[in-house]
Structure formats: C-alpha cells, structure tokens
Amino acid sequence: MKITNVEVLVLKSPGLYRSPEADEEAVGPTYMGLVKVSTDAGITGWSDMETSAPVAKAAVEAPRWSEPGMECFDGLASLLDGENPLEVERLWYKMYRGSIYYGRRGVAMQAISAIDIALWDICGKFYGQPVCTLMGARWRESVRAYASTLFRPTPEGMRLAAARYLDAGFTAVKFGWGVFGEDPRRDVELVTAARQALGDRHDLLVDAGWFVDRTPKQAIAVAESLAPYRPFFIEELLNPEDYDGYRRVAEAVNTPIACGEQESTEWGFRELIERARVDVLQPDLTRCGGLTVARKIVHMAERANVLVIPHSWSSDLLTAASLHLNAFQRRAVLVEFNTASGPLSRTLCKDPLRLSDGCLRVPDAPGLGVEVDQAIVDRYRIA
Ligand code: MG
C-alpha cells in the first residue's frame, strides 16, 4: 500500500463563533481544516485540525524545496508521496525532519498531527481493527464524558446551562473562557451557581483562560477562591510558556492544575511533567503531534503519576481519536465532549457520537471508527 495523496480541505461554518448568552449554547469552530490521506489500496484516512487551516494547507501542499537527501524545507505531502502509510512512527519523524526549518512546532506540528491521525485511521482500516487496539490496548469500552462549554455571563445563565447538561445525561461539566477573569467576585458567583445546580454528586471543571495573563500569585488567588466549590481541575490559569509559574501554582494549591492544549511534542510535554509539575496533561491530538506523540505522552505521564485528559473541542473526528487515546491509557478518567451547536461540531460525521449513562462508547469499527459525511464536507468546503 502506498500513499497517493495528502490534501487539506478548508470548511467554514455558517454559524460564526460566538460566546453564548444566558442559556444559549456556544456555536463552536467557525473554520475547520480537514486532512484527507489517500492510498492506492482505496483506503482513506481522515482527521480534523484546529489551526489556521489556510496556513496548514500551504504547509501540507507546498512543493519539495530541498536538495535530495537534505530535506528540511519541504511540503509535508511531498515527503509522504509513495510511502507505506503503515509506518506511522517513521513517517512522523520524516515529516518532522523534512519541515524542521519552518516547523518543529506551531502550524507545521498541527498539520503533522492531523496527518498522523489520518495515518492511524488508515492502519486501522487496513488491519480491520480500531485504532486503540492497534496502539496496543483497549482497556475500556466507554469513557465518562464531560460537557465542555463556555461560561455564561450571569449566575442564572450558569444554573440553567448546568441543569441542561445534567438533563442531557452528563455527570461532569466544564465552563471556560467567556467573561471569566474579568471580575474576580463575579467569577466566584458564576462558579457558585454552577456548583449549586450540579449538586454534590457531579463534577465541575473550570477553564480559567490563559489569555487573562495572570501572574502565578494571581493564579493561586483564583484557585483558592474556587477551592470551596471543589473543581475537578482548573485549566490554563497561566500563559502556556510559563512553565515555572505553573510549578509555583501547582505546588501552592490542592486543586488539580491542568494545561497542555497549546503544548506539542514529547519534548514539550516533558517540560510540563518535569518542570511545570502540573497534575493533568491535556494534549490536543491535532496539535501535540498526533496519536504517535500522544502515546509517548501517556507513557511518560503513567511513569510520573500525572493524568492525561485530552483536549478536544472540535468535531466527532477528534472526539473519536481522543476516545481511542483514553481506551489506550490505564488511568483514563474523562473525555472532553464539545457541546457546541454548530454543524462542523455536530454533523461532520455520520452517526454522531452519543452519550449513554454519562459516557461515550469507544468506537469499535476499524480505524477511528467514525465516518466523515461527504455531503457535509461538500456543503461547507471553501477551499
Ligand atoms: Mg481550554
């Protein structure tokens, strides 16, 4: 089997991204990049990616630019042409090495991540096995899901929203971004309202939004102000570059500290484990380097007694990939379920993933186990 084509499709949602008011739901991503890898065996692999899709498209579809044998400036697709897609680990390194002068991190790594997921999807379809089984473990058939949504601007809006997620069957809810961080007193009122609506038996998670640009001491104050409401974790209290700040916060408070959706590569996650000493790693599979890197992150995290709860706020493609990573790790605790209402989140795949007893089933069909709906791709594709 040989790779015959790698392309990026750019989709645009008709419902533009916006923060919700009161009991509305967030719309979700406006733009989405889809990676499609084709083979001469007729097997196709897919992944979405949350990045600047036009820039990623350029990185993937750029021509060869290096002297043969000195690949370091090349378009990612050119590096994969004619390769065996089953050699995921070697191809990961070939893409990393072949784009290193313009890559290593950022959009090049996000494109590599999505291609890597699509290659795993192909491997699964080729061998007739779900991705987690190919990775080496299917510890569980389902994973508890948390509803992932944005802060509502009023306590009443928070109560209504929290009650709605409980009605939908969730046992854990994360509120993030929105107005959080603008006014510390209101922040506490909003979290108090969410905790009251969720009661004692359900989990409340908080994404504090790193762009608020807190100092470590301010972050510690936020964590202490929310501690009475027992957040399962508090996410991204600091700028993603502030490894030493994270360490000060994580050592100062009892609430678990989470971050990592902006982080990439096994080397970046080693910094989060060894230097930042956070409690929960949140690799986004379409940014961290894909499943090939995420598998290494899980191994490092297991050794270091750190939890891995992958970030996934996109479509069912990414949620499915995250379910496979959760099935693969011994200590999986939660999968993030983006509750946004927009069509790119809800309808990109046929047979959308559905909650059952507060959990999502790990797909058992070959590959990622979800099927992209070509009609939806055609409807929303702009490039
Ligand atoms: Mg976040």
mmCIF file of C-alpha atoms and ligand atoms in Angstrom:
data_model
loop_
_atom_site.group_PDB
_atom_site.id
_atom_site.type_symbol
_atom_site.label_atom_id
_atom_site.label_comp_id
_atom_site.label_asym_id
_atom_site.label_seq_id
_atom_site.Cartn_x
_atom_site.Cartn_y
_atom_site.Cartn_z
ATOM 1 C CA MET A 1 0.000 0.000 0.000
ATOM 2 C CA LYS A 2 1.291 3.440 -0.937
ATOM 3 C CA ILE A 3 0.205 6.978 -0.102
ATOM 4 C CA THR A 4 -1.039 8.656 -3.267
ATOM 5 C CA ASN A 5 -2.325 11.999 -1.995
ATOM 6 C CA VAL A 6 -2.447 14.210 1.095
ATOM 7 C CA GLU A 7 -4.712 17.228 0.983
ATOM 8 C CA VAL A 8 -6.238 19.803 3.313
ATOM 9 C CA LEU A 9 -9.887 20.780 2.874
ATOM 10 C CA VAL A 10 -10.950 24.079 4.440
ATOM 11 C CA LEU A 11 -14.506 24.207 5.804
ATOM 12 C CA LYS A 12 -16.431 27.227 7.053
ATOM 13 C CA SER A 13 -19.456 27.038 9.325
ATOM 14 C CA PRO A 14 -22.472 29.236 8.525
ATOM 15 C CA GLY A 15 -22.876 29.894 12.261
ATOM 16 C CA LEU A 16 -19.962 32.130 13.213
ATOM 17 C CA TYR A 17 -18.188 31.530 16.502
ATOM 18 C CA ARG A 18 -19.647 33.468 19.409
ATOM 19 C CA SER A 19 -19.834 33.282 23.175
ATOM 20 C CA PRO A 20 -23.220 32.209 24.493
ATOM 21 C CA GLU A 21 -25.629 34.435 26.351
ATOM 22 C CA ALA A 22 -27.669 33.034 29.250
ATOM 23 C CA ASP A 23 -28.861 29.548 28.322
ATOM 24 C CA GLU A 24 -27.699 29.551 24.709
ATOM 25 C CA GLU A 25 -25.087 27.091 23.550
ATOM 26 C CA ALA A 26 -21.753 28.140 22.035
ATOM 27 C CA VAL A 27 -21.618 27.863 18.250
ATOM 28 C CA GLY A 28 -18.158 26.282 18.143
ATOM 29 C CA PRO A 29 -15.452 26.478 15.493
ATOM 30 C CA THR A 30 -16.086 28.776 12.523
ATOM 31 C CA TYR A 31 -13.335 27.275 10.373
ATOM 32 C CA MET A 32 -12.042 23.742 10.257
ATOM 33 C CA GLY A 33 -9.197 22.134 8.388
ATOM 34 C CA LEU A 34 -9.710 18.536 7.336
ATOM 35 C CA VAL A 35 -6.790 16.329 6.361
ATOM 36 C CA LYS A 36 -7.517 13.564 3.873
ATOM 37 C CA VAL A 37 -4.844 10.970 3.107
ATOM 38 C CA SER A 38 -5.496 8.680 0.121
ATOM 39 C CA THR A 39 -3.818 5.389 -0.790
ATOM 40 C CA ASP A 40 -3.555 3.139 -3.831
ATOM 41 C CA ALA A 41 -5.492 0.493 -1.865
ATOM 42 C CA GLY A 42 -8.596 2.672 -1.884
ATOM 43 C CA ILE A 43 -8.324 3.263 1.871
ATOM 44 C CA THR A 44 -8.710 6.871 3.017
ATOM 45 C CA GLY A 45 -7.686 8.348 6.367
ATOM 46 C CA TRP A 46 -9.169 11.481 7.929
ATOM 47 C CA SER A 47 -8.514 13.962 10.680
ATOM 48 C CA ASP A 48 -9.690 17.419 11.531
ATOM 49 C CA MET A 49 -7.352 20.061 12.943
ATOM 50 C CA GLU A 50 -7.870 23.211 14.937
ATOM 51 C CA THR A 51 -5.420 25.697 13.462
ATOM 52 C CA SER A 52 -5.262 28.295 10.704
ATOM 53 C CA ALA A 53 -6.442 25.911 8.010
ATOM 54 C CA PRO A 54 -5.161 28.020 5.062
ATOM 55 C CA VAL A 55 -1.663 28.147 6.592
ATOM 56 C CA ALA A 56 -1.750 24.411 7.306
ATOM 57 C CA LYS A 57 -2.918 23.799 3.754
ATOM 58 C CA ALA A 58 0.145 25.669 2.474
ATOM 59 C CA ALA A 59 2.481 23.638 4.736
ATOM 60 C CA VAL A 60 0.963 20.369 3.546
ATOM 61 C CA GLU A 61 0.694 21.166 -0.141
ATOM 62 C CA ALA A 62 3.941 23.153 -0.607
ATOM 63 C CA PRO A 63 6.384 21.587 -3.103
ATOM 64 C CA ARG A 64 9.715 19.936 -2.404
ATOM 65 C CA TRP A 65 12.162 22.727 -1.658
ATOM 66 C CA SER A 66 15.351 20.960 -0.544
ATOM 67 C CA GLU A 67 18.227 19.215 -2.237
ATOM 68 C CA PRO A 68 17.557 15.461 -2.276
ATOM 69 C CA GLY A 69 18.921 13.959 0.934
ATOM 70 C CA MET A 70 18.873 17.351 2.702
ATOM 71 C CA GLU A 71 15.109 17.581 3.329
ATOM 72 C CA CYS A 72 14.296 20.354 5.785
ATOM 73 C CA PHE A 73 12.121 22.878 3.884
ATOM 74 C CA ASP A 74 9.625 20.560 2.228
ATOM 75 C CA GLY A 75 5.857 20.447 1.969
ATOM 76 C CA LEU A 76 4.523 17.616 4.142
ATOM 77 C CA ALA A 77 2.615 15.875 1.356
ATOM 78 C CA SER A 78 5.744 15.761 -0.818
ATOM 79 C CA LEU A 79 7.546 13.889 1.965
ATOM 80 C CA LEU A 80 4.853 11.195 2.069
ATOM 81 C CA ASP A 81 4.356 10.603 -1.619
ATOM 82 C CA GLY A 82 4.667 6.861 -2.357
ATOM 83 C CA GLU A 83 5.376 5.950 1.298
ATOM 84 C CA ASN A 84 3.847 2.998 3.138
ATOM 85 C CA PRO A 85 1.191 4.535 5.461
ATOM 86 C CA LEU A 86 1.558 1.696 7.979
ATOM 87 C CA GLU A 87 4.968 3.029 9.080
ATOM 88 C CA VAL A 88 3.441 5.784 11.201
ATOM 89 C CA GLU A 89 6.405 6.339 13.511
ATOM 90 C CA ARG A 90 9.000 6.609 10.738
ATOM 91 C CA LEU A 91 6.730 8.870 8.707
ATOM 92 C CA TRP A 92 6.168 11.113 11.732
ATOM 93 C CA TYR A 93 9.889 11.651 12.023
ATOM 94 C CA LYS A 94 10.294 12.090 8.270
ATOM 95 C CA MET A 95 7.714 14.909 8.336
ATOM 96 C CA TYR A 96 9.271 16.476 11.434
ATOM 97 C CA ARG A 97 12.788 16.322 9.981
ATOM 98 C CA GLY A 98 11.717 17.374 6.498
ATOM 99 C CA SER A 99 9.938 20.541 7.702
ATOM 100 C CA ILE A 100 12.315 21.434 10.504
ATOM 101 C CA TYR A 101 13.488 24.838 9.199
ATOM 102 C CA TYR A 102 9.942 26.200 9.121
ATOM 103 C CA GLY A 103 8.384 23.731 11.533
ATOM 104 C CA ARG A 104 9.164 21.912 14.828
ATOM 105 C CA ARG A 105 6.066 23.438 16.484
ATOM 106 C CA GLY A 106 3.058 25.607 15.579
ATOM 107 C CA VAL A 107 1.182 25.092 12.352
ATOM 108 C CA ALA A 108 3.661 22.591 10.922
ATOM 109 C CA MET A 109 3.241 20.394 14.008
ATOM 110 C CA GLN A 110 -0.544 20.798 13.844
ATOM 111 C CA ALA A 111 -0.517 19.617 10.231
ATOM 112 C CA ILE A 112 1.813 16.729 11.123
ATOM 113 C CA SER A 113 -0.573 15.868 13.970
ATOM 114 C CA ALA A 114 -3.595 15.652 11.696
ATOM 115 C CA ILE A 115 -1.719 13.638 9.062
ATOM 116 C CA ASP A 116 -0.514 11.263 11.780
ATOM 117 C CA ILE A 117 -4.094 10.687 12.991
ATOM 118 C CA ALA A 118 -5.196 10.064 9.390
ATOM 119 C CA LEU A 119 -2.367 7.513 9.005
ATOM 120 C CA TRP A 120 -3.540 5.693 12.150
ATOM 121 C CA ASP A 121 -7.060 5.746 10.687
ATOM 122 C CA ILE A 122 -5.661 4.076 7.544
ATOM 123 C CA CYS A 123 -3.747 1.489 9.611
ATOM 124 C CA GLY A 124 -6.911 0.551 11.458
ATOM 125 C CA LYS A 125 -8.932 0.251 8.282
ATOM 126 C CA PHE A 126 -6.168 -1.822 6.659
ATOM 127 C CA TYR A 127 -5.916 -4.291 9.564
ATOM 128 C CA GLY A 128 -9.635 -4.206 10.352
ATOM 129 C CA GLN A 129 -9.012 -3.035 13.928
ATOM 130 C CA PRO A 130 -9.952 0.024 15.973
ATOM 131 C CA VAL A 131 -7.060 2.449 16.487
ATOM 132 C CA CYS A 132 -6.762 1.818 20.238
ATOM 133 C CA THR A 133 -6.288 -1.901 19.669
ATOM 134 C CA LEU A 134 -3.541 -1.197 17.141
ATOM 135 C CA MET A 135 -1.889 1.147 19.639
ATOM 136 C CA GLY A 136 -1.792 -1.820 21.964
ATOM 137 C CA ALA A 137 -4.627 -1.519 24.470
ATOM 138 C CA ARG A 138 -8.384 -1.336 24.733
ATOM 139 C CA TRP A 139 -8.723 -1.108 28.485
ATOM 140 C CA ARG A 140 -12.354 0.015 28.386
ATOM 141 C CA GLU A 141 -15.391 0.161 26.142
ATOM 142 C CA SER A 142 -16.584 3.586 27.240
ATOM 143 C CA VAL A 143 -15.256 6.740 28.869
ATOM 144 C CA ARG A 144 -17.096 9.196 31.117
ATOM 145 C CA ALA A 145 -17.631 12.428 29.202
ATOM 146 C CA TYR A 146 -17.642 15.971 30.438
ATOM 147 C CA ALA A 147 -19.752 18.606 28.718
ATOM 148 C CA SER A 148 -17.369 21.317 27.544
ATOM 149 C CA THR A 149 -18.893 24.734 27.130
ATOM 150 C CA LEU A 150 -18.320 28.432 27.715
ATOM 151 C CA PHE A 151 -19.100 30.498 30.798
ATOM 152 C CA ARG A 152 -22.487 32.187 30.749
ATOM 153 C CA PRO A 153 -22.334 35.823 31.885
ATOM 154 C CA THR A 154 -24.822 35.555 34.789
ATOM 155 C CA PRO A 155 -25.374 33.157 37.711
ATOM 156 C CA GLU A 156 -28.868 32.413 36.409
ATOM 157 C CA GLY A 157 -27.439 31.555 32.989
ATOM 158 C CA MET A 158 -24.900 29.258 34.655
ATOM 159 C CA ARG A 159 -27.639 27.480 36.630
ATOM 160 C CA LEU A 160 -29.802 26.968 33.545
ATOM 161 C CA ALA A 161 -26.879 25.707 31.491
ATOM 162 C CA ALA A 162 -25.628 23.321 34.191
ATOM 163 C CA ALA A 163 -29.135 21.913 34.651
ATOM 164 C CA ARG A 164 -29.445 21.397 30.916
ATOM 165 C CA TYR A 165 -26.240 19.301 30.762
ATOM 166 C CA LEU A 166 -27.442 17.174 33.671
ATOM 167 C CA ASP A 167 -30.735 16.666 31.813
ATOM 168 C CA ALA A 168 -28.755 15.583 28.764
ATOM 169 C CA GLY A 169 -27.095 12.878 30.895
ATOM 170 C CA PHE A 170 -23.682 14.387 31.671
ATOM 171 C CA THR A 171 -22.170 13.791 35.101
ATOM 172 C CA ALA A 172 -19.416 16.391 34.650
ATOM 173 C CA VAL A 173 -19.461 19.884 33.142
ATOM 174 C CA LYS A 174 -16.648 22.287 32.268
ATOM 175 C CA PHE A 175 -17.201 26.003 31.882
ATOM 176 C CA GLY A 176 -14.455 28.091 30.336
ATOM 177 C CA TRP A 177 -13.462 31.437 28.861
ATOM 178 C CA GLY A 178 -16.282 33.931 28.219
ATOM 179 C CA VAL A 179 -16.423 36.532 30.984
ATOM 180 C CA PHE A 180 -14.291 34.504 33.401
ATOM 181 C CA GLY A 181 -11.332 36.550 34.635
ATOM 182 C CA GLU A 182 -12.879 39.991 34.118
ATOM 183 C CA ASP A 183 -14.155 40.366 37.684
ATOM 184 C CA PRO A 184 -12.967 38.025 40.474
ATOM 185 C CA ARG A 185 -16.165 38.483 42.510
ATOM 186 C CA ARG A 186 -18.386 37.643 39.586
ATOM 187 C CA ASP A 187 -16.155 34.645 38.785
ATOM 188 C CA VAL A 188 -16.907 33.209 42.219
ATOM 189 C CA GLU A 189 -20.632 33.936 41.814
ATOM 190 C CA LEU A 190 -20.698 32.098 38.479
ATOM 191 C CA VAL A 191 -18.845 29.066 39.817
ATOM 192 C CA THR A 192 -21.032 29.052 42.946
ATOM 193 C CA ALA A 193 -24.156 28.975 40.748
ATOM 194 C CA ALA A 194 -22.755 26.121 38.669
ATOM 195 C CA ARG A 195 -21.893 24.098 41.773
ATOM 196 C CA GLN A 196 -25.365 24.678 43.247
ATOM 197 C CA ALA A 197 -27.024 23.478 40.036
ATOM 198 C CA LEU A 198 -24.718 20.458 39.710
ATOM 199 C CA GLY A 199 -25.099 19.396 43.339
ATOM 200 C CA ASP A 200 -22.527 17.337 45.223
ATOM 201 C CA ARG A 201 -22.547 14.202 43.103
ATOM 202 C CA HIS A 202 -21.435 15.711 39.793
ATOM 203 C CA ASP A 203 -18.112 17.131 38.737
ATOM 204 C CA LEU A 204 -17.445 20.764 37.908
ATOM 205 C CA LEU A 205 -14.395 21.744 35.849
ATOM 206 C CA VAL A 206 -13.127 25.265 35.176
ATOM 207 C CA ASP A 207 -11.108 26.570 32.224
ATOM 208 C CA ALA A 208 -9.744 29.873 33.505
ATOM 209 C CA GLY A 209 -8.486 31.114 30.117
ATOM 210 C CA TRP A 210 -4.726 31.789 29.976
ATOM 211 C CA PHE A 211 -5.115 35.000 27.906
ATOM 212 C CA VAL A 212 -6.189 36.786 31.104
ATOM 213 C CA ASP A 213 -2.391 36.976 31.653
ATOM 214 C CA ARG A 214 -2.252 36.291 35.373
ATOM 215 C CA THR A 215 0.867 36.219 37.492
ATOM 216 C CA PRO A 216 1.407 32.983 39.463
ATOM 217 C CA LYS A 217 0.235 34.730 42.649
ATOM 218 C CA GLN A 218 -2.941 35.898 40.938
ATOM 219 C CA ALA A 219 -3.479 32.372 39.653
ATOM 220 C CA ILE A 220 -3.053 30.992 43.162
ATOM 221 C CA ALA A 221 -5.647 33.511 44.382
ATOM 222 C CA VAL A 222 -8.096 32.333 41.702
ATOM 223 C CA ALA A 223 -7.569 28.693 42.652
ATOM 224 C CA GLU A 224 -8.035 29.484 46.356
ATOM 225 C CA SER A 225 -11.218 31.462 45.666
ATOM 226 C CA LEU A 226 -12.717 28.491 43.771
ATOM 227 C CA ALA A 227 -11.499 25.730 46.112
ATOM 228 C CA PRO A 228 -14.715 25.736 48.227
ATOM 229 C CA TYR A 229 -16.625 24.692 45.074
ATOM 230 C CA ARG A 230 -14.344 21.677 44.575
ATOM 231 C CA PRO A 231 -13.383 21.932 40.901
ATOM 232 C CA PHE A 232 -12.193 18.613 39.462
ATOM 233 C CA PHE A 233 -9.398 20.686 37.944
ATOM 234 C CA ILE A 234 -8.662 24.276 36.959
ATOM 235 C CA GLU A 235 -7.316 24.583 33.432
ATOM 236 C CA GLU A 236 -4.882 27.079 31.879
ATOM 237 C CA LEU A 237 -4.506 29.569 34.686
ATOM 238 C CA LEU A 238 -1.258 30.830 33.116
ATOM 239 C CA ASN A 239 0.344 31.608 29.816
ATOM 240 C CA PRO A 240 1.324 28.310 28.182
ATOM 241 C CA GLU A 241 5.002 29.375 28.116
ATOM 242 C CA ASP A 242 5.142 29.940 31.890
ATOM 243 C CA TYR A 243 6.405 26.523 32.998
ATOM 244 C CA ASP A 244 7.982 27.870 36.202
ATOM 245 C CA GLY A 245 4.812 29.787 37.050
ATOM 246 C CA TYR A 246 2.784 26.603 36.690
ATOM 247 C CA ARG A 247 5.112 24.880 39.093
ATOM 248 C CA ARG A 248 4.587 27.611 41.718
ATOM 249 C CA VAL A 249 0.806 27.333 41.332
ATOM 250 C CA ALA A 250 0.688 23.536 41.319
ATOM 251 C CA GLU A 251 2.833 23.377 44.453
ATOM 252 C CA ALA A 252 0.798 26.034 46.263
ATOM 253 C CA VAL A 253 -2.765 24.734 45.897
ATOM 254 C CA ASN A 254 -4.600 21.454 46.446
ATOM 255 C CA THR A 255 -6.910 21.792 43.430
ATOM 256 C CA PRO A 256 -5.517 19.815 40.481
ATOM 257 C CA ILE A 257 -3.943 22.111 37.873
ATOM 258 C CA ALA A 258 -4.424 21.228 34.195
ATOM 259 C CA CYS A 259 -2.869 22.533 30.992
ATOM 260 C CA GLY A 260 -1.330 21.409 27.731
ATOM 261 C CA GLU A 261 -3.766 22.125 24.914
ATOM 262 C CA GLN A 262 -1.220 24.596 23.485
ATOM 263 C CA GLU A 263 1.733 22.249 24.061
ATOM 264 C CA SER A 264 3.252 19.975 21.466
ATOM 265 C CA THR A 265 5.795 17.200 21.018
ATOM 266 C CA GLU A 266 7.078 14.710 23.556
ATOM 267 C CA TRP A 267 9.771 17.257 24.475
ATOM 268 C CA GLY A 268 7.205 19.941 25.295
ATOM 269 C CA PHE A 269 5.205 17.554 27.460
ATOM 270 C CA ARG A 270 8.358 16.504 29.263
ATOM 271 C CA GLU A 271 8.660 20.177 30.306
ATOM 272 C CA LEU A 272 5.080 20.143 31.612
ATOM 273 C CA ILE A 273 5.740 16.978 33.608
ATOM 274 C CA GLU A 274 9.225 17.646 34.956
ATOM 275 C CA ARG A 275 9.390 21.443 35.166
ATOM 276 C CA ALA A 276 5.784 22.703 35.376
ATOM 277 C CA ARG A 277 4.737 19.732 37.568
ATOM 278 C CA VAL A 278 1.055 20.092 36.653
ATOM 279 C CA ASP A 279 -1.434 17.423 37.724
ATOM 280 C CA VAL A 280 -3.338 16.918 34.461
ATOM 281 C CA LEU A 281 -1.949 16.982 30.907
ATOM 282 C CA GLN A 282 -4.368 17.991 28.150
ATOM 283 C CA PRO A 283 -2.741 17.167 24.816
ATOM 284 C CA ASP A 284 -4.913 18.074 21.857
ATOM 285 C CA LEU A 285 -4.304 15.242 19.414
ATOM 286 C CA THR A 286 -4.431 17.619 16.453
ATOM 287 C CA ARG A 287 -1.767 19.887 17.950
ATOM 288 C CA CYS A 288 0.531 17.748 20.099
ATOM 289 C CA GLY A 289 1.909 15.635 17.248
ATOM 290 C CA GLY A 290 -0.973 13.202 16.783
ATOM 291 C CA LEU A 291 -1.523 9.754 18.247
ATOM 292 C CA THR A 292 2.136 8.816 17.723
ATOM 293 C CA VAL A 293 3.225 11.553 20.138
ATOM 294 C CA ALA A 294 0.229 11.153 22.443
ATOM 295 C CA ARG A 295 1.141 7.518 23.024
ATOM 296 C CA LYS A 296 4.567 8.649 24.259
ATOM 297 C CA ILE A 297 2.933 11.315 26.436
ATOM 298 C CA VAL A 298 0.738 8.640 28.045
ATOM 299 C CA HIS A 299 3.802 6.533 28.819
ATOM 300 C CA MET A 300 5.620 9.498 30.383
ATOM 301 C CA ALA A 301 2.509 10.500 32.332
ATOM 302 C CA GLU A 302 1.981 6.994 33.700
ATOM 303 C CA ARG A 303 5.548 6.935 34.973
ATOM 304 C CA ALA A 304 5.172 10.382 36.541
ATOM 305 C CA ASN A 305 1.713 9.711 38.078
ATOM 306 C CA VAL A 306 0.113 12.508 36.083
ATOM 307 C CA LEU A 307 -3.328 12.224 34.468
ATOM 308 C CA VAL A 308 -3.935 12.667 30.734
ATOM 309 C CA ILE A 309 -7.324 14.111 29.754
ATOM 310 C CA PRO A 310 -7.035 15.041 26.071
ATOM 311 C CA HIS A 311 -8.318 18.407 24.902
ATOM 312 C CA SER A 312 -10.927 18.033 22.156
ATOM 313 C CA TRP A 313 -13.158 20.914 21.179
ATOM 314 C CA SER A 314 -13.831 20.253 17.554
ATOM 315 C CA SER A 315 -15.780 17.537 15.716
ATOM 316 C CA ASP A 316 -16.556 13.858 16.246
ATOM 317 C CA LEU A 317 -13.319 13.007 14.396
ATOM 318 C CA LEU A 318 -11.217 14.489 17.191
ATOM 319 C CA THR A 319 -13.542 13.173 19.908
ATOM 320 C CA ALA A 320 -13.203 9.677 18.398
ATOM 321 C CA ALA A 321 -9.403 9.954 18.295
ATOM 322 C CA SER A 322 -9.471 11.126 21.930
ATOM 323 C CA LEU A 323 -11.669 8.161 22.885
ATOM 324 C CA HIS A 324 -9.063 5.827 21.386
ATOM 325 C CA LEU A 325 -6.309 7.512 23.405
ATOM 326 C CA ASN A 326 -8.479 7.148 26.502
ATOM 327 C CA ALA A 327 -9.081 3.476 25.746
ATOM 328 C CA PHE A 328 -5.316 3.018 25.392
ATOM 329 C CA GLN A 329 -4.319 4.516 28.764
ATOM 330 C CA ARG A 330 -4.707 2.648 32.034
ATOM 331 C CA ARG A 331 -5.815 5.680 34.035
ATOM 332 C CA ALA A 332 -8.311 7.336 31.701
ATOM 333 C CA VAL A 333 -10.761 9.445 33.687
ATOM 334 C CA LEU A 334 -12.665 11.715 31.305
ATOM 335 C CA VAL A 335 -13.157 12.572 27.661
ATOM 336 C CA GLU A 336 -13.971 16.141 26.645
ATOM 337 C CA PHE A 337 -17.217 16.471 24.699
ATOM 338 C CA ASN A 338 -17.679 19.761 22.880
ATOM 339 C CA THR A 339 -21.354 20.664 23.270
ATOM 340 C CA ALA A 340 -21.227 23.492 20.674
ATOM 341 C CA SER A 341 -24.270 23.674 18.415
ATOM 342 C CA GLY A 342 -22.549 24.428 15.085
ATOM 343 C CA PRO A 343 -22.731 21.967 12.161
ATOM 344 C CA LEU A 344 -18.957 21.383 11.998
ATOM 345 C CA SER A 345 -19.074 20.002 15.536
ATOM 346 C CA ARG A 346 -22.378 18.157 15.269
ATOM 347 C CA THR A 347 -22.782 16.833 11.744
ATOM 348 C CA LEU A 348 -19.333 16.258 10.201
ATOM 349 C CA CYS A 349 -19.577 12.511 10.833
ATOM 350 C CA LYS A 350 -22.432 10.155 10.093
ATOM 351 C CA ASP A 351 -23.902 8.523 13.195
ATOM 352 C CA PRO A 352 -22.794 11.269 15.625
ATOM 353 C CA LEU A 353 -21.243 10.101 18.919
ATOM 354 C CA ARG A 354 -23.948 9.893 21.570
ATOM 355 C CA LEU A 355 -23.926 9.956 25.339
ATOM 356 C CA SER A 356 -25.117 6.875 27.195
ATOM 357 C CA ASP A 357 -25.150 6.769 31.014
ATOM 358 C CA GLY A 358 -22.891 9.820 31.014
ATOM 359 C CA CYS A 359 -20.305 8.023 28.884
ATOM 360 C CA LEU A 360 -19.208 7.825 25.256
ATOM 361 C CA ARG A 361 -18.510 4.425 23.739
ATOM 362 C CA VAL A 362 -15.071 3.886 22.293
ATOM 363 C CA PRO A 363 -15.762 3.245 18.586
ATOM 364 C CA ASP A 364 -15.163 -0.391 17.644
ATOM 365 C CA ALA A 365 -15.241 -0.102 13.855
ATOM 366 C CA PRO A 366 -11.851 -0.193 12.071
ATOM 367 C CA GLY A 367 -9.671 2.928 12.251
ATOM 368 C CA LEU A 368 -11.082 5.886 14.140
ATOM 369 C CA GLY A 369 -14.459 4.216 13.798
ATOM 370 C CA VAL A 370 -16.369 7.294 12.633
ATOM 371 C CA GLU A 371 -17.215 8.081 9.035
ATOM 372 C CA VAL A 372 -16.895 11.551 7.516
ATOM 373 C CA ASP A 373 -20.121 12.640 5.786
ATOM 374 C CA GLN A 374 -19.005 13.685 2.299
ATOM 375 C CA ALA A 375 -22.220 15.662 1.772
ATOM 376 C CA ILE A 376 -21.375 17.850 4.794
ATOM 377 C CA VAL A 377 -17.803 18.335 3.535
ATOM 378 C CA ASP A 378 -19.132 19.402 0.129
ATOM 379 C CA ARG A 379 -21.673 21.756 1.687
ATOM 380 C CA TYR A 380 -19.218 23.687 3.880
ATOM 381 C CA ARG A 381 -15.973 23.456 1.900
ATOM 382 C CA ILE A 382 -14.498 26.804 0.814
ATOM 383 C CA ALA A 383 -11.002 25.698 -0.275
HETATM 384 MG MG MG B 1 -9.010 25.151 27.310
#
